[in-house]
Amino acid sequence: MDIRLLDYQSTTAAGQNIHQLRVAIDSQASGLRLNDLDRSDIDTWIGRVSGIEDIDLGPWQSRNNALAALGYQQGSIQENIDKLVSLYGAARLGVVMGSSTSSIDRTESAYLELEDGQLSSEYQQPQVHNPNAPSLFMTHLSGIRGPSMTINTACSSSAKVFATGARWLESGVVDAVLVGGVDTLCLSVLHGFDSLQLVAKNQCMPLDQNRDGINLGEASGFAILVKPDEKHQDSGITLLGYGESSDAYHMSHPHPEGLGARLSMQQALTMANLNASQIDYINLHGTSSRANDLIEGKLIESMFSSNTQVSSTKAWMGHTLGAAGITEALIAVDALQRGVIPGSLNLNELDHELSLSVQSANMSRNMNFVMSNSFGFGGNNCTLAFGKSGEKT
């Protein structure tokens, strides 16, 4: 498979765009803040993106859509989509979005302000109170008129957008695909995870012996996927392979032996025609929960050599749920581009049951191949493998 990334951008609490994210990573400056979400009194840290509240979208108004709009305006994503629409026609471009909550934040507000048991006119937004809202909004914003869909497989949602986008390109349905992910903080999410006793009082510490749970965050991310073509210059990064699996083991707990996670990693390696020893860096799902980090860490130890460096980057922006897949895939891609592996922030003492090649400090390293893991509730797993374009596998 040879699917190129034409462009990519990320918007998180750690940085509004890729440039700001690089600065945060290089300075190891976390974007987490003490919980200040309206109507929430949970003692925790969150990865909240500033300025979303000031974005007015009229009939499309929701926090989720506002963050998607903010992310789409970063860098040259919008400019490149406009060029591709001119080149191929709007019907030959597709949109695949990933989200776990869509615009549930807006629905929460609507129910808080019911008038005689009915939605007020301000909240009568059928295209917003909709599981497919992210895709509907992005087709509206971008002018893309080809196939569109929203994937909701919990925390693997926006990793799977790469797999779907690649299949569309390889089948000839489209000539380019805008893939993205967006999820925003809301009461349903924050208090839901707190009810599962997964939310940490401290800043999260992925892989650390003393980790006590996760921090939640919000993010949007976008990438443009194309086939190699002399008509446009890509970023020099290729999506080489992907793996998708479903444990169907438990609603919220990962399979104790990581069965589906192992399958997704092996599938990605096989499709990419790579041996595990060739992978230079893996961005782990690494949520900072006791179960996730231990199970994923044990799998990495059994499948990869000590030459493969790993880290979790969730302490920079929190666990961004449906946007985590694309956020962390793009961090891995950017690490490949820059030759800088992010450390595992807040790691002081590695879990005593693990012996991974991980450190808290960043590492400079020339790399050829990287991977990113995303494992969601219900056992929905996705692994992505990327390489430098032209690099032999």
Short mmCIF file of C-alpha atoms in Angstrom, two decimals:
data_model
loop_
_atom_site.label_atom_id
_atom_site.label_comp_id
_atom_site.label_asym_id
_atom_site.label_seq_id
_atom_site.Cartn_x
_atom_site.Cartn_y
_atom_site.Cartn_z
CA MET A 1 0.00 0.00 0.00
CA ASP A 2 1.28 3.46 -0.89
CA ILE A 3 -0.99 6.17 0.51
CA ARG A 4 0.63 9.56 1.02
CA LEU A 5 -0.05 12.24 3.61
CA LEU A 6 -0.33 15.47 1.67
CA ASP A 7 -0.70 17.61 4.79
CA TYR A 8 -1.59 17.32 8.48
CA GLN A 9 -2.48 19.51 11.46
CA SER A 10 -3.28 19.01 15.14
CA THR A 11 -5.08 21.23 17.66
CA THR A 12 -4.88 20.33 21.35
CA ALA A 13 -4.42 21.92 24.76
CA ALA A 14 -0.67 21.58 24.15
CA GLY A 15 -0.78 23.67 20.98
CA GLN A 16 -3.27 25.12 18.53
CA ASN A 17 -1.27 23.82 15.58
CA ILE A 18 1.66 21.54 14.74
CA HIS A 19 4.21 24.30 15.27
CA GLN A 20 2.93 25.05 18.77
CA LEU A 21 2.76 21.34 19.57
CA ARG A 22 6.42 20.97 18.57
CA VAL A 23 7.35 23.81 20.92
CA ALA A 24 5.42 22.15 23.76
CA ILE A 25 7.09 18.80 23.11
CA ASP A 26 10.57 20.30 22.83
CA SER A 27 10.12 22.23 26.08
CA GLN A 28 8.19 19.36 27.73
CA ALA A 29 5.42 21.83 28.65
CA SER A 30 2.11 20.12 29.37
CA GLY A 31 -1.15 21.75 28.30
CA LEU A 32 -3.09 20.23 31.21
CA ARG A 33 -4.88 22.52 33.67
CA LEU A 34 -6.91 22.02 36.83
CA ASN A 35 -10.51 21.16 35.95
CA ASP A 36 -12.42 24.37 35.19
CA LEU A 37 -15.20 22.88 33.06
CA ASP A 38 -18.49 24.65 33.76
CA ARG A 39 -20.82 22.76 36.15
CA SER A 40 -18.12 20.20 37.03
CA ASP A 41 -16.51 19.96 40.47
CA ILE A 42 -14.37 16.85 39.87
CA ASP A 43 -10.87 17.22 41.32
CA THR A 44 -8.74 16.42 38.29
CA TRP A 45 -6.71 17.91 35.45
CA ILE A 46 -8.05 18.43 31.93
CA GLY A 47 -6.66 19.28 28.50
CA ARG A 48 -8.93 22.19 27.57
CA VAL A 49 -8.40 24.16 24.34
CA SER A 50 -8.75 27.90 24.90
CA GLY A 51 -10.89 30.16 22.73
CA ILE A 52 -13.47 27.65 21.50
CA GLU A 53 -16.25 29.44 23.36
CA ASP A 54 -15.74 32.55 21.20
CA ILE A 55 -16.42 30.81 17.87
CA ASP A 56 -19.90 31.50 16.45
CA LEU A 57 -21.18 28.93 13.96
CA GLY A 58 -24.83 29.95 13.84
CA PRO A 59 -27.08 26.93 13.14
CA TRP A 60 -24.05 24.60 13.38
CA GLN A 61 -23.15 25.77 16.89
CA SER A 62 -21.59 23.23 19.24
CA ARG A 63 -18.30 23.02 21.09
CA ASN A 64 -17.35 20.01 18.99
CA ASN A 65 -17.99 21.79 15.69
CA ALA A 66 -16.19 24.89 16.94
CA LEU A 67 -13.06 22.86 17.72
CA ALA A 68 -13.29 21.17 14.32
CA ALA A 69 -13.51 24.59 12.64
CA LEU A 70 -10.55 25.88 14.64
CA GLY A 71 -8.44 22.88 13.69
CA TYR A 72 -9.39 23.08 10.02
CA GLN A 73 -8.14 26.68 9.88
CA GLN A 74 -4.64 25.77 11.05
CA GLY A 75 -1.70 25.62 8.66
CA SER A 76 -2.50 24.90 5.02
CA ILE A 77 -5.18 22.19 5.42
CA GLN A 78 -8.04 24.35 4.15
CA GLU A 79 -5.91 25.83 1.35
CA ASN A 80 -4.87 22.38 0.16
CA ILE A 81 -8.44 21.06 0.22
CA ASP A 82 -9.53 24.03 -1.90
CA LYS A 83 -6.75 23.22 -4.38
CA LEU A 84 -7.77 19.56 -4.55
CA VAL A 85 -11.42 20.51 -5.10
CA SER A 86 -10.31 22.68 -8.01
CA LEU A 87 -8.09 19.91 -9.36
CA TYR A 88 -10.40 16.90 -9.07
CA GLY A 89 -13.85 18.34 -8.43
CA ALA A 90 -15.74 18.39 -5.11
CA ALA A 91 -17.42 15.03 -5.81
CA ARG A 92 -14.04 13.26 -6.10
CA LEU A 93 -13.03 14.13 -2.53
CA GLY A 94 -14.26 12.31 0.56
CA VAL A 95 -14.51 13.05 4.29
CA VAL A 96 -13.99 10.52 7.09
CA MET A 97 -14.29 11.83 10.64
CA GLY A 98 -13.80 10.07 13.96
CA SER A 99 -15.52 11.05 17.21
CA SER A 100 -16.82 9.39 20.33
CA THR A 101 -19.31 12.08 21.42
CA SER A 102 -20.09 14.04 18.25
CA SER A 103 -21.87 17.15 19.62
CA ILE A 104 -23.29 15.76 22.85
CA ASP A 105 -22.04 18.94 24.53
CA ARG A 106 -24.73 20.88 22.66
CA THR A 107 -27.38 18.33 23.55
CA GLU A 108 -26.47 18.67 27.24
CA SER A 109 -26.98 22.43 26.99
CA ALA A 110 -30.27 21.94 25.16
CA TYR A 111 -31.67 19.73 27.94
CA LEU A 112 -30.58 22.18 30.61
CA GLU A 113 -32.65 24.88 28.89
CA LEU A 114 -35.82 23.01 27.93
CA GLU A 115 -38.92 25.18 27.58
CA ASP A 116 -42.05 23.33 28.75
CA GLY A 117 -40.29 20.07 28.03
CA GLN A 118 -39.38 21.10 24.49
CA LEU A 119 -36.17 22.23 22.85
CA SER A 120 -36.05 25.99 22.45
CA SER A 121 -35.65 27.29 18.89
CA GLU A 122 -31.94 27.95 19.51
CA TYR A 123 -31.32 24.23 20.03
CA GLN A 124 -33.46 22.81 17.26
CA GLN A 125 -30.44 21.59 15.29
CA PRO A 126 -31.05 18.15 13.77
CA GLN A 127 -27.66 18.18 12.01
CA VAL A 128 -25.91 18.90 15.32
CA HIS A 129 -27.77 16.53 17.69
CA ASN A 130 -26.63 13.74 15.45
CA PRO A 131 -23.97 10.98 15.71
CA ASN A 132 -22.84 11.93 12.20
CA ALA A 133 -22.49 15.62 13.10
CA PRO A 134 -18.69 15.84 12.61
CA SER A 135 -18.87 14.61 9.03
CA LEU A 136 -21.96 16.69 8.22
CA PHE A 137 -20.23 19.80 9.53
CA MET A 138 -16.95 19.17 7.73
CA THR A 139 -18.65 18.64 4.36
CA HIS A 140 -20.45 21.93 4.98
CA LEU A 141 -17.21 23.69 5.93
CA SER A 142 -14.98 22.22 3.22
CA GLY A 143 -17.35 22.07 0.26
CA ILE A 144 -16.45 18.41 -0.30
CA ARG A 145 -19.30 16.57 -2.05
CA GLY A 146 -17.98 13.00 -2.28
CA PRO A 147 -18.65 10.18 0.21
CA SER A 148 -18.60 11.09 3.88
CA MET A 149 -19.01 9.26 7.16
CA THR A 150 -18.31 9.47 10.88
CA ILE A 151 -16.66 6.55 12.68
CA ASN A 152 -17.48 6.02 16.33
CA THR A 153 -15.49 3.18 17.85
CA ALA A 154 -14.64 4.97 21.08
CA CYS A 155 -10.95 5.88 21.43
CA SER A 156 -9.87 4.22 18.18
CA SER A 157 -12.35 6.27 16.11
CA SER A 158 -9.95 8.71 14.47
CA ALA A 159 -7.23 6.10 13.95
CA LYS A 160 -9.67 4.08 11.87
CA VAL A 161 -10.31 7.07 9.59
CA PHE A 162 -6.90 6.39 7.99
CA ALA A 163 -7.88 2.81 7.19
CA THR A 164 -11.23 3.81 5.70
CA GLY A 165 -9.67 6.68 3.74
CA ALA A 166 -7.00 4.35 2.35
CA ARG A 167 -9.61 1.83 1.23
CA TRP A 168 -11.57 4.55 -0.56
CA LEU A 169 -8.45 5.68 -2.40
CA GLU A 170 -7.37 2.18 -3.35
CA SER A 171 -10.85 1.32 -4.64
CA GLY A 172 -10.90 4.43 -6.82
CA VAL A 173 -13.98 5.91 -5.16
CA VAL A 174 -12.14 9.20 -4.55
CA ASP A 175 -8.94 10.97 -5.55
CA ALA A 176 -8.27 12.51 -2.12
CA VAL A 177 -9.68 12.13 1.39
CA LEU A 178 -9.87 14.56 4.28
CA VAL A 179 -9.54 12.42 7.39
CA GLY A 180 -10.05 13.89 10.81
CA GLY A 181 -11.07 13.50 14.39
CA VAL A 182 -12.69 15.77 16.94
CA ASP A 183 -13.90 15.33 20.50
CA THR A 184 -14.58 17.94 23.14
CA LEU A 185 -14.89 17.97 26.90
CA CYS A 186 -18.42 17.68 28.22
CA LEU A 187 -20.13 16.59 31.42
CA SER A 188 -21.20 13.22 30.03
CA VAL A 189 -17.60 12.28 29.30
CA LEU A 190 -15.88 13.71 32.36
CA HIS A 191 -18.42 12.46 34.89
CA GLY A 192 -18.88 9.18 33.02
CA PHE A 193 -15.19 8.32 33.30
CA ASP A 194 -15.20 9.47 36.90
CA SER A 195 -18.03 7.03 37.64
CA LEU A 196 -15.78 4.26 36.28
CA GLN A 197 -13.14 5.37 38.82
CA LEU A 198 -10.65 6.02 36.03
CA VAL A 199 -10.05 9.75 36.48
CA ALA A 200 -6.82 10.82 38.21
CA LYS A 201 -6.55 13.61 40.77
CA ASN A 202 -3.00 14.28 39.65
CA GLN A 203 -1.56 14.94 36.22
CA CYS A 204 -1.54 11.59 34.46
CA MET A 205 1.66 9.52 34.55
CA PRO A 206 1.52 6.95 31.73
CA LEU A 207 3.56 3.79 32.42
CA ASP A 208 4.65 5.07 35.83
CA GLN A 209 4.59 2.76 38.84
CA ASN A 210 2.52 5.33 40.77
CA ARG A 211 0.00 6.26 38.07
CA ASP A 212 -3.51 6.74 39.41
CA GLY A 213 -5.66 7.17 36.32
CA ILE A 214 -6.36 9.29 33.28
CA ASN A 215 -6.83 12.97 32.50
CA LEU A 216 -9.35 13.84 29.82
CA GLY A 217 -8.78 16.35 27.07
CA GLU A 218 -10.16 17.64 23.79
CA ALA A 219 -8.62 17.89 20.34
CA SER A 220 -9.13 18.08 16.63
CA GLY A 221 -6.80 16.79 13.96
CA PHE A 222 -6.79 16.54 10.18
CA ALA A 223 -4.76 14.87 7.46
CA ILE A 224 -5.17 14.76 3.70
CA LEU A 225 -4.62 11.36 2.10
CA VAL A 226 -3.77 10.98 -1.59
CA LYS A 227 -2.19 8.49 -3.93
CA PRO A 228 1.26 9.39 -5.34
CA ASP A 229 0.68 11.91 -8.12
CA GLU A 230 2.93 14.42 -9.87
CA LYS A 231 0.05 16.92 -9.66
CA HIS A 232 0.74 17.60 -5.99
CA GLN A 233 3.67 17.50 -3.58
CA ASP A 234 3.03 15.43 -0.47
CA SER A 235 4.63 15.63 2.98
CA GLY A 236 7.06 12.78 2.32
CA ILE A 237 5.21 10.45 4.69
CA THR A 238 3.44 7.26 3.60
CA LEU A 239 0.73 5.30 5.35
CA LEU A 240 2.18 1.82 4.93
CA GLY A 241 -0.31 -0.32 6.80
CA TYR A 242 -3.10 -0.54 9.31
CA GLY A 243 -4.59 -3.18 11.56
CA GLU A 244 -8.11 -3.29 12.95
CA SER A 245 -9.61 -5.74 15.43
CA SER A 246 -12.34 -6.10 18.04
CA ASP A 247 -11.91 -8.04 21.28
CA ALA A 248 -15.61 -7.99 22.20
CA TYR A 249 -14.28 -8.96 25.64
CA HIS A 250 -15.73 -6.28 27.94
CA MET A 251 -17.48 -2.93 27.64
CA SER A 252 -14.65 -0.94 29.22
CA HIS A 253 -11.82 -3.31 30.28
CA PRO A 254 -9.18 -4.42 27.75
CA HIS A 255 -8.69 -8.11 27.05
CA PRO A 256 -6.37 -9.32 29.86
CA GLU A 257 -3.91 -10.75 27.36
CA GLY A 258 -4.36 -7.97 24.82
CA LEU A 259 -5.64 -10.38 22.17
CA GLY A 260 -7.18 -7.78 19.83
CA ALA A 261 -4.35 -5.30 20.39
CA ARG A 262 -1.82 -7.95 19.33
CA LEU A 263 -3.87 -8.71 16.22
CA SER A 264 -4.08 -5.06 15.18
CA MET A 265 -0.32 -4.55 15.57
CA GLN A 266 0.48 -7.73 13.67
CA GLN A 267 -1.93 -6.84 10.87
CA ALA A 268 -0.33 -3.40 10.49
CA LEU A 269 3.15 -4.93 10.29
CA THR A 270 2.03 -7.53 7.75
CA MET A 271 0.29 -4.98 5.51
CA ALA A 272 3.33 -2.70 5.70
CA ASN A 273 5.63 -5.65 4.90
CA LEU A 274 7.70 -4.83 7.98
CA ASN A 275 9.33 -6.87 10.70
CA ALA A 276 8.79 -5.71 14.27
CA SER A 277 12.54 -5.04 14.55
CA GLN A 278 12.26 -2.36 11.84
CA ILE A 279 9.92 -0.14 13.87
CA ASP A 280 11.87 2.75 15.37
CA TYR A 281 9.15 4.27 17.54
CA ILE A 282 5.65 3.43 18.76
CA ASN A 283 3.27 6.02 20.17
CA LEU A 284 1.39 3.93 22.71
CA HIS A 285 -2.27 4.19 23.59
CA GLY A 286 -0.86 4.62 27.10
CA THR A 287 -3.84 6.07 28.96
CA SER A 288 -2.21 5.97 32.43
CA SER A 289 -4.80 3.53 33.76
CA ARG A 290 -3.41 0.55 35.67
CA ALA A 291 -4.82 -2.06 33.29
CA ASN A 292 -4.20 -0.42 29.91
CA ASP A 293 -0.55 0.47 30.41
CA LEU A 294 0.38 -2.91 31.85
CA ILE A 295 -1.38 -4.97 29.17
CA GLU A 296 -0.12 -2.84 26.28
CA GLY A 297 3.37 -2.68 27.75
CA LYS A 298 3.59 -6.49 28.11
CA LEU A 299 2.48 -6.88 24.48
CA ILE A 300 5.16 -4.48 23.24
CA GLU A 301 7.80 -6.37 25.21
CA SER A 302 6.73 -9.68 23.65
CA MET A 303 6.48 -8.42 20.06
CA PHE A 304 9.22 -5.79 19.61
CA SER A 305 12.93 -5.54 20.30
CA SER A 306 14.60 -3.19 22.75
CA ASN A 307 15.62 -1.14 19.70
CA THR A 308 12.02 0.07 19.39
CA GLN A 309 11.53 3.19 21.48
CA VAL A 310 8.05 3.81 22.93
CA SER A 311 6.25 6.59 24.75
CA SER A 312 2.80 7.82 25.66
CA THR A 313 2.10 11.48 24.92
CA LYS A 314 -1.22 11.81 26.77
CA ALA A 315 0.34 13.86 29.58
CA TRP A 316 0.71 16.73 27.11
CA MET A 317 -2.99 17.11 26.27
CA GLY A 318 -4.92 14.41 28.12
CA HIS A 319 -6.81 11.49 26.67
CA THR A 320 -8.75 13.08 23.82
CA LEU A 321 -10.99 10.04 23.29
CA GLY A 322 -12.39 9.99 19.74
CA ALA A 323 -9.68 12.44 18.65
CA ALA A 324 -6.84 10.50 20.30
CA GLY A 325 -6.22 8.25 17.29
CA ILE A 326 -5.41 11.01 14.84
CA THR A 327 -3.74 13.22 17.46
CA GLU A 328 -1.23 10.54 18.39
CA ALA A 329 -0.80 9.23 14.86
CA LEU A 330 0.21 12.74 13.82
CA ILE A 331 2.59 13.03 16.77
CA ALA A 332 4.24 9.81 15.55
CA VAL A 333 4.31 11.15 11.98
CA ASP A 334 5.83 14.42 13.12
CA ALA A 335 8.42 12.54 15.18
CA LEU A 336 9.36 10.70 11.99
CA GLN A 337 9.60 13.98 10.09
CA ARG A 338 11.71 15.77 12.70
CA GLY A 339 13.76 12.91 14.12
CA VAL A 340 12.57 13.77 17.66
CA ILE A 341 10.89 11.09 19.77
CA PRO A 342 8.72 12.65 22.50
CA GLY A 343 9.44 11.40 25.97
CA SER A 344 6.76 9.92 28.20
CA LEU A 345 5.97 13.05 30.18
CA ASN A 346 5.62 12.66 33.98
CA LEU A 347 7.36 9.27 33.93
CA ASN A 348 9.44 9.08 37.10
CA GLU A 349 9.56 5.36 37.86
CA LEU A 350 8.66 2.77 35.24
CA ASP A 351 6.03 0.21 36.26
CA HIS A 352 7.97 -2.53 38.03
CA GLU A 353 6.37 -5.20 35.85
CA LEU A 354 7.59 -3.60 32.62
CA SER A 355 10.98 -3.33 30.93
CA LEU A 356 10.21 -1.10 27.96
CA SER A 357 12.58 1.13 26.00
CA VAL A 358 10.99 4.31 27.31
CA GLN A 359 12.21 7.46 28.98
CA SER A 360 10.76 10.74 30.17
CA ALA A 361 13.16 12.90 28.18
CA ASN A 362 12.87 13.48 24.43
CA MET A 363 15.28 11.62 22.18
CA SER A 364 16.85 12.65 18.86
CA ARG A 365 16.94 9.74 16.43
CA ASN A 366 16.92 9.26 12.68
CA MET A 367 13.93 7.04 11.93
CA ASN A 368 12.40 5.22 8.97
CA PHE A 369 9.27 3.57 10.40
CA VAL A 370 6.87 4.42 13.23
CA MET A 371 3.59 3.08 14.57
CA SER A 372 0.68 4.41 16.61
CA ASN A 373 -1.71 2.37 18.78
CA SER A 374 -5.32 3.27 19.60
CA PHE A 375 -7.42 0.95 21.73
CA GLY A 376 -11.05 1.82 22.51
CA PHE A 377 -13.85 0.68 24.79
CA GLY A 378 -15.52 -2.51 23.68
CA GLY A 379 -12.15 -3.79 22.46
CA ASN A 380 -12.07 -1.64 19.31
CA ASN A 381 -8.41 -1.59 18.30
CA CYS A 382 -6.47 0.11 15.53
CA THR A 383 -2.74 0.30 14.76
CA LEU A 384 -1.20 2.49 12.05
CA ALA A 385 2.24 2.13 10.45
CA PHE A 386 3.97 5.04 8.70
CA GLY A 387 7.25 5.41 6.85
CA LYS A 388 9.22 7.93 4.88
CA SER A 389 8.08 7.94 1.27
CA GLY A 390 10.42 5.90 -0.90
CA GLU A 391 11.88 3.99 2.05
CA LYS A 392 12.02 0.27 1.25
CA THR A 393 10.05 -2.07 3.49
#
